[in-house]
Amino acid sequence: MTTYLFPFATANFRVNIFSWSDLLFAPAFLYIIYRLCENIYKKKYADVSYGKYFMLAVKVKLVCIVMYWAINKFYYKGGDTYVYYWHILKIKQLLFEDPATAYNILFNSEDFQTMLYMRDYFLNYGTYIYDKSSYIVILVGFFLSFISFFSYINISAIMAMFALLGCWRVFKMFREMYPHLEREMAIATLFIPSVMYWACGIMKDSICIGFLGVLTYATYELFFKRKNIFFNIIYIAVCVWGLVQIKAYIILAFAPALAVWVFARYRYTIKSPFIKALATPVFIVVAMISGVGVLTLMGSVAEKYAFENMMRTAQDTQNWLVFSSQMSGSTSYYNLGNVEYTTSGMLKLFPKAVNVSLFRPYIWEAKKPMLIPAAIEGIFTFFLTVRLLFRAGFLNFFKMIASNPEVQFCLVFSIIFAFAVGFTSYNFGALARYKIPLMPFYYIALFILSDSQKKEAALQVKN
């Protein structure tokens, strides 16, 4: 049984991250997951052309689950994912020692007496349980642990498969709209290495990728297909609640993208040229007013999402990441130059923040082995983007974007999200994980635009 020292604590902090029983239970558990997925494949996807991607994605995901555990165990020797696991084990221990207090920690953690007990019980190591978003992950992991023998690998596997469910939903949606791009959609949603790898552990990322995918598919069915209205409303409500609790900025990026998507889709159904032309400026004005209203509302409901507090949080996060990186001797942090925490200051840094999320670290900035895959992925993303711009032409590139609602949806979400994580991460290692929600959507947009460019080029040859 192996133990590791966690760097965030001021005193020695040790946790058992792998037990000998895992040698028996973990392979058996992963095999059960595989067989369950195989049964789903035979019932739903064996007779459809895109079904081949389902089991391939499952196999890749299972490999990534084991890789994620092994790299954290032998390379990082700890990290956030194991801190979540430690909290799960501590609550399990308390459940047998004092069930009433364990119940209060799980369901009444804001009670003053409970908080005092938590301070003593978790000592200096329980900071995660006081953070609402981290608390949700601990809570989900704790309940999953009952069907996974309290094994880290098994709990991770369930969360990872939920993330895969979200990715599969996005694949199904875009494959349905663009069946001739089936292979490209599979690559974008199911086989981007960073997305498959980082959405594997007991982490916020695994849960959020799952929620985001289900939310995207449910909004598509509700607004455009008008199917399963009751259940899709429930799915949307649950996913929005979950994302707001864990990573609210995903919703802040998703909401305007969805608004653009719905407007662009319905705009094409307007037959009157006058009304169609009038609709665009009206929508822009309404969108701007709604955006300010949403931020104001969120600021009144949750103080940390008020604009001034978001800027303060961003500044604190940046300062901490740079300081902690320097203290640990890390060379994986970056900066965007002088930052003015104002609206105009953020607009100045917008291109830099988006660039760092999409294309960095550059290969010469990857000074750690674990950053090399991120750098290679950045090179590939940069190559696809520049090639498309070169082939389509600058003006025609934006013309193609303006003519496709799905591309507009994907780019609005991915660009806003790229700015958010690029502006706040300030560490390439953290950025590689934080940016995974945007990657499928950005690649989908690139593949659709590339297909449009090829069709235009073919038409020009014929004429």
XYZ file of C-alpha atoms in Angstrom, residues 314-324 341 426:
13
model
C -9.140 36.488 -11.727
C -6.392 38.679 -10.291
C -6.107 36.579 -7.124
C -6.028 33.365 -9.166
C -3.323 34.666 -11.474
C -1.180 35.934 -8.616
C -1.497 32.652 -6.738
C -0.688 30.465 -9.749
C 2.389 32.500 -10.625
C 3.545 32.591 -6.988
C 2.993 28.854 -6.409
C -8.569 44.612 -14.524
C -1.451 31.372 -16.000
